[in-house]
C-alpha atoms as an extended CHARMM CRD file, in Angstrom:
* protein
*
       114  EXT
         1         1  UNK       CA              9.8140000000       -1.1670000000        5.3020000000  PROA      1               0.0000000000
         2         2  UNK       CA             10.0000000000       -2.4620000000        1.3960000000  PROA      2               0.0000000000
         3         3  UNK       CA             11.3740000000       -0.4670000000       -1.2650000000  PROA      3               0.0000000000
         4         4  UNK       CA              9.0790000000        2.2760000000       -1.8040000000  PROA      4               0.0000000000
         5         5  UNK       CA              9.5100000000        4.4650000000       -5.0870000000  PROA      5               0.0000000000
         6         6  UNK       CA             11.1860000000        8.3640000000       -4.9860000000  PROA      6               0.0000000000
         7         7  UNK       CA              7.9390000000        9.3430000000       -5.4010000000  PROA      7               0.0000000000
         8         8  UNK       CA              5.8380000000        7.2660000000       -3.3280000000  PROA      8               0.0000000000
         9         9  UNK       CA              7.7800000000        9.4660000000       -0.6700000000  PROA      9               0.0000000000
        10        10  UNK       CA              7.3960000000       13.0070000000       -2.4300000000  PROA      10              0.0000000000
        11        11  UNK       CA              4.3440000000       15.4110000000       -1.5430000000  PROA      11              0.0000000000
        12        12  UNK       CA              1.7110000000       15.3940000000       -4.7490000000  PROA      12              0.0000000000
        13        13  UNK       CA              2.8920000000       18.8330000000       -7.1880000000  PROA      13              0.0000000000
        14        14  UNK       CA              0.1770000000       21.1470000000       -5.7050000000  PROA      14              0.0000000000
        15        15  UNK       CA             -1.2190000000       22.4860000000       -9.1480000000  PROA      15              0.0000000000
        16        16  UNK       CA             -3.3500000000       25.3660000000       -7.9100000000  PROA      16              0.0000000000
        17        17  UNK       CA             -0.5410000000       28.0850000000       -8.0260000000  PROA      17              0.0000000000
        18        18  UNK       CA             -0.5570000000       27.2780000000      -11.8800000000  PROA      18              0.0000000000
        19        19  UNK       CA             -4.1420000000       27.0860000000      -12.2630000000  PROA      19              0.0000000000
        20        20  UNK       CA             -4.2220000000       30.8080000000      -10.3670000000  PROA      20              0.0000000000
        21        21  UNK       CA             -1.2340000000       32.7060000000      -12.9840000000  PROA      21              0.0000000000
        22        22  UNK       CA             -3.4920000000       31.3840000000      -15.6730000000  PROA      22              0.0000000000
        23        23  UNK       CA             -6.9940000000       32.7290000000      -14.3760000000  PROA      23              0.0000000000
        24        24  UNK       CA            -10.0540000000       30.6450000000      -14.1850000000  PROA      24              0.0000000000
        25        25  UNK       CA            -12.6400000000       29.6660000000      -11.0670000000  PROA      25              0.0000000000
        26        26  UNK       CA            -10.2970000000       28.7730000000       -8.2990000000  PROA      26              0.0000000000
        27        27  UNK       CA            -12.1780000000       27.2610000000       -6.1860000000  PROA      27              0.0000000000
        28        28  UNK       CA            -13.1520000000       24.4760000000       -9.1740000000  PROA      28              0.0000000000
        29        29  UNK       CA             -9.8070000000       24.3510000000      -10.4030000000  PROA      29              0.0000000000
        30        30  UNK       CA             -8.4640000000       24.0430000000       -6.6410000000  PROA      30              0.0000000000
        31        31  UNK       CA            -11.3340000000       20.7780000000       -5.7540000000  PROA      31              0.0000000000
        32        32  UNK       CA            -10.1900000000       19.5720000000       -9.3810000000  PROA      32              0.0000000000
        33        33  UNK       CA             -6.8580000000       19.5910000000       -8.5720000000  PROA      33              0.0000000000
        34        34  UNK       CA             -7.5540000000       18.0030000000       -5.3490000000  PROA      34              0.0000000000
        35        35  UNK       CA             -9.3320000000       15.1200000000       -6.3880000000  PROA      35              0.0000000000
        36        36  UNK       CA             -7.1200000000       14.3460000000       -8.9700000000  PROA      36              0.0000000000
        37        37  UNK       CA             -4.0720000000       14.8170000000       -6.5960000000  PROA      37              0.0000000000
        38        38  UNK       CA             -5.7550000000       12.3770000000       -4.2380000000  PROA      38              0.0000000000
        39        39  UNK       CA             -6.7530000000        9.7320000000       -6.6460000000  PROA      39              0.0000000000
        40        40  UNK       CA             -3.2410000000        9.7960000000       -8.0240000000  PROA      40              0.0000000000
        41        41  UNK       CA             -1.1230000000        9.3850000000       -4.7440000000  PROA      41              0.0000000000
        42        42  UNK       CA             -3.9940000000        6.7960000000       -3.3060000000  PROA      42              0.0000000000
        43        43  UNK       CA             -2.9910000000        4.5940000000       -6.6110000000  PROA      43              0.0000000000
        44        44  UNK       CA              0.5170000000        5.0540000000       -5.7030000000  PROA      44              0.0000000000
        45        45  UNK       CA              0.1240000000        3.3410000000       -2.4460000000  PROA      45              0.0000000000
        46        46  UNK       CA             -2.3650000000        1.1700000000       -3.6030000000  PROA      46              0.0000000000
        47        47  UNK       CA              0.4410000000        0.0750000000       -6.2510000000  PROA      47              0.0000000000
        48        48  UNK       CA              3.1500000000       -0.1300000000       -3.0880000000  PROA      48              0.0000000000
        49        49  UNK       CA              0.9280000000       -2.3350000000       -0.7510000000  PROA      49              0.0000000000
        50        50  UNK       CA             -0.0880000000       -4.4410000000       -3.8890000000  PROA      50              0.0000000000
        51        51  UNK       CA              3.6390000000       -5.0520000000       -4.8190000000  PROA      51              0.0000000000
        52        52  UNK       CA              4.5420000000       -5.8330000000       -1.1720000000  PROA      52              0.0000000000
        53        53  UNK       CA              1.8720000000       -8.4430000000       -1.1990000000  PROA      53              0.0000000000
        54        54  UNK       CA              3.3420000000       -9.6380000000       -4.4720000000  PROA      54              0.0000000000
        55        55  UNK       CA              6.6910000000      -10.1480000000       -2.6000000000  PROA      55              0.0000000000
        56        56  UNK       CA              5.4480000000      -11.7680000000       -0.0610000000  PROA      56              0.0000000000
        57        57  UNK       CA              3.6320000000      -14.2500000000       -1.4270000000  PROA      57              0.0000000000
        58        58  UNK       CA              6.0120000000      -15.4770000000       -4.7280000000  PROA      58              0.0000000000
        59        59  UNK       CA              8.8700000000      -13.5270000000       -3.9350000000  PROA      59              0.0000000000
        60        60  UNK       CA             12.3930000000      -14.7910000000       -3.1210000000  PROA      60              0.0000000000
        61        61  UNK       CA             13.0180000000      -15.7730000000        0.7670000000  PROA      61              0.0000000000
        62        62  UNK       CA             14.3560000000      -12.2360000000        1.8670000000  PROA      62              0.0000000000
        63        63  UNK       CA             11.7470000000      -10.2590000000       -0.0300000000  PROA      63              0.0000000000
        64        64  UNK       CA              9.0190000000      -12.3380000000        1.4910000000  PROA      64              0.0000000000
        65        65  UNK       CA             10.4270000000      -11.9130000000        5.3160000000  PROA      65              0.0000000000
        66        66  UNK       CA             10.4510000000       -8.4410000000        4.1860000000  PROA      66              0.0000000000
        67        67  UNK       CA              7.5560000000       -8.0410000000        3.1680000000  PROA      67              0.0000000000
        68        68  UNK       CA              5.6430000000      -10.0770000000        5.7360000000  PROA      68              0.0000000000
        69        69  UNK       CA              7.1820000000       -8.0910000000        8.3550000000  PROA      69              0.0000000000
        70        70  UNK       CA              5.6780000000       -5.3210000000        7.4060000000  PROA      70              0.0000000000
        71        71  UNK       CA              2.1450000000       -6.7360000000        6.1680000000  PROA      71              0.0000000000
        72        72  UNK       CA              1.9010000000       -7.8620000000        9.7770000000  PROA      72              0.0000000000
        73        73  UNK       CA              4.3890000000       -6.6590000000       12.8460000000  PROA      73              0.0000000000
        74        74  UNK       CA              5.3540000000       -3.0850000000       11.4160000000  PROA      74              0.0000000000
        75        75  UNK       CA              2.5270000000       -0.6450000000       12.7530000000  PROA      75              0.0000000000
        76        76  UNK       CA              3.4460000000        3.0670000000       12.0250000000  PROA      76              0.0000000000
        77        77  UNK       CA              4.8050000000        2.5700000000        8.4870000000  PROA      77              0.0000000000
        78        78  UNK       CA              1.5410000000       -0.1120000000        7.7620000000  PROA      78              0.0000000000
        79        79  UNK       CA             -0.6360000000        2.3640000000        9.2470000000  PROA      79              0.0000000000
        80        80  UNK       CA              0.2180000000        5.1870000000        7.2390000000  PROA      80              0.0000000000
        81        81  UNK       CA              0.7480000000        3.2320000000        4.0300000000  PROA      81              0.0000000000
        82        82  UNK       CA             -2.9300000000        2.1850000000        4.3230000000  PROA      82              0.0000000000
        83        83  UNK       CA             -4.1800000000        5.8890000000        5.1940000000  PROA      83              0.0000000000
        84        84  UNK       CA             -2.4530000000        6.8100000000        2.1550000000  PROA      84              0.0000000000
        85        85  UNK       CA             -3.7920000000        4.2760000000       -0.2330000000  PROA      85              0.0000000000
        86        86  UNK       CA             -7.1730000000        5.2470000000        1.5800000000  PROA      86              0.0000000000
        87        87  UNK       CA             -7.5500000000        1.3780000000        3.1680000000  PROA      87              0.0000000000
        88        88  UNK       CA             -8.4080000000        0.4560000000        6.1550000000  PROA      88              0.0000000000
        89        89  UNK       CA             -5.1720000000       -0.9840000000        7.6130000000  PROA      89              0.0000000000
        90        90  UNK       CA             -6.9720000000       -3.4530000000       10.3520000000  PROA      90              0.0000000000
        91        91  UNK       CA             -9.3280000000       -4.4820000000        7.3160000000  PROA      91              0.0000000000
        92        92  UNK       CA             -6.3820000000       -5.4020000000        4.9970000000  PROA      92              0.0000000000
        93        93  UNK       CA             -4.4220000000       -7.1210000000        7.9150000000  PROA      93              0.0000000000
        94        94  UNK       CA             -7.5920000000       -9.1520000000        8.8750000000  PROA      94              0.0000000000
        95        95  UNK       CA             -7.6460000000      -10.1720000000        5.1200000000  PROA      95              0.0000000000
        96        96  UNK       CA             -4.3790000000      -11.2170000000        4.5510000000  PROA      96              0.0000000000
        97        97  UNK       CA             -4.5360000000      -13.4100000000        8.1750000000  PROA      97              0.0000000000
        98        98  UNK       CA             -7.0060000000      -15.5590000000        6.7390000000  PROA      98              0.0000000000
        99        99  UNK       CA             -5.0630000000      -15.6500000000        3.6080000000  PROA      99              0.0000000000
       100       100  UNK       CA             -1.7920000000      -16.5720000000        5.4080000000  PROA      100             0.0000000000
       101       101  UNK       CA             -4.2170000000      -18.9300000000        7.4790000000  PROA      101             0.0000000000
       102       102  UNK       CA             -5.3910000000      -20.5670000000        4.1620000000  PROA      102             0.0000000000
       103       103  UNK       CA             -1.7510000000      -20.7140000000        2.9790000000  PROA      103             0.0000000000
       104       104  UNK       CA             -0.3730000000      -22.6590000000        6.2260000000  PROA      104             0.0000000000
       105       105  UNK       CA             -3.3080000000      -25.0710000000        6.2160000000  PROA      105             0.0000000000
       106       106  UNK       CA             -2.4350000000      -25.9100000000        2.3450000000  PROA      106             0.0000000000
       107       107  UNK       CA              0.6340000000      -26.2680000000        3.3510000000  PROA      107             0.0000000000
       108       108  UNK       CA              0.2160000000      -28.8500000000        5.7260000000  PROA      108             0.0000000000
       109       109  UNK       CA             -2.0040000000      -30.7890000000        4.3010000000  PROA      109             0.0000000000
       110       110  UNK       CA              0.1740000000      -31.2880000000        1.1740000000  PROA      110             0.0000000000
       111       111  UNK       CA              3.1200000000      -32.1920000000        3.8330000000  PROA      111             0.0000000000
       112       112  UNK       CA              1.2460000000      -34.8170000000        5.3320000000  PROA      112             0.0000000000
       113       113  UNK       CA              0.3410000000      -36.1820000000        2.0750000000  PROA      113             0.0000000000
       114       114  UNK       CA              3.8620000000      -36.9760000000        1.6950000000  PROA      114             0.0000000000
């Protein structure tokens, strides 16, 4: 699995118990919290699959081995990566196929220019 930041691996600081010592509508403060909990650790995974894609395509030889073993043989840490970042983890994979696809195809084509 690639690098992942301390607190990509953390649980999100549950901000209710704050929101109830100082008063206020806790049921509105608690789906506040919630939502902005949510949109801040899906952006945090969103930021971890985007770098691993980075790596993977114009990173140096071990990151990209790393990285492409996960993007497309890992299936538990993928899986709940994706969930995380709220993606569709067969959706992704299918996309990145077609770009690895792409890339091959390029690939050859230049070599056989040669």
């Amino acid at each position: 699995m690639p690098y992942l930041p301390r607190a990509a691996n953390e649980a999100p600081v549950n901000r209710q118990a704050e929101r109830e010592k100082e008063g206020g509508n806790m049921s509105v403060s608690m789906l506040q919290s919630a939502e902005v909990e949510e949109t801040a650790e899906q952006k945090l995974w969103r930021a971890v699959i985007a770098s691993t894609v980075e790596e993977w395509v114009n990173g140096p030889l071990r990151k990209k081995r790393e990285a492409e073993q996960f993007l497309f043989s890992d299936n538990q840490d993928y899986r709940t990566v994706c969930y995380s970042a709220g993606i569709n983890p067969e959706n992704l994979r299918s996309h990145l196929e077609k770009f690895r696809s792409r890339k091959i195809s390029d690939l050859q084509s230049l070599a056989s220019r040669n």
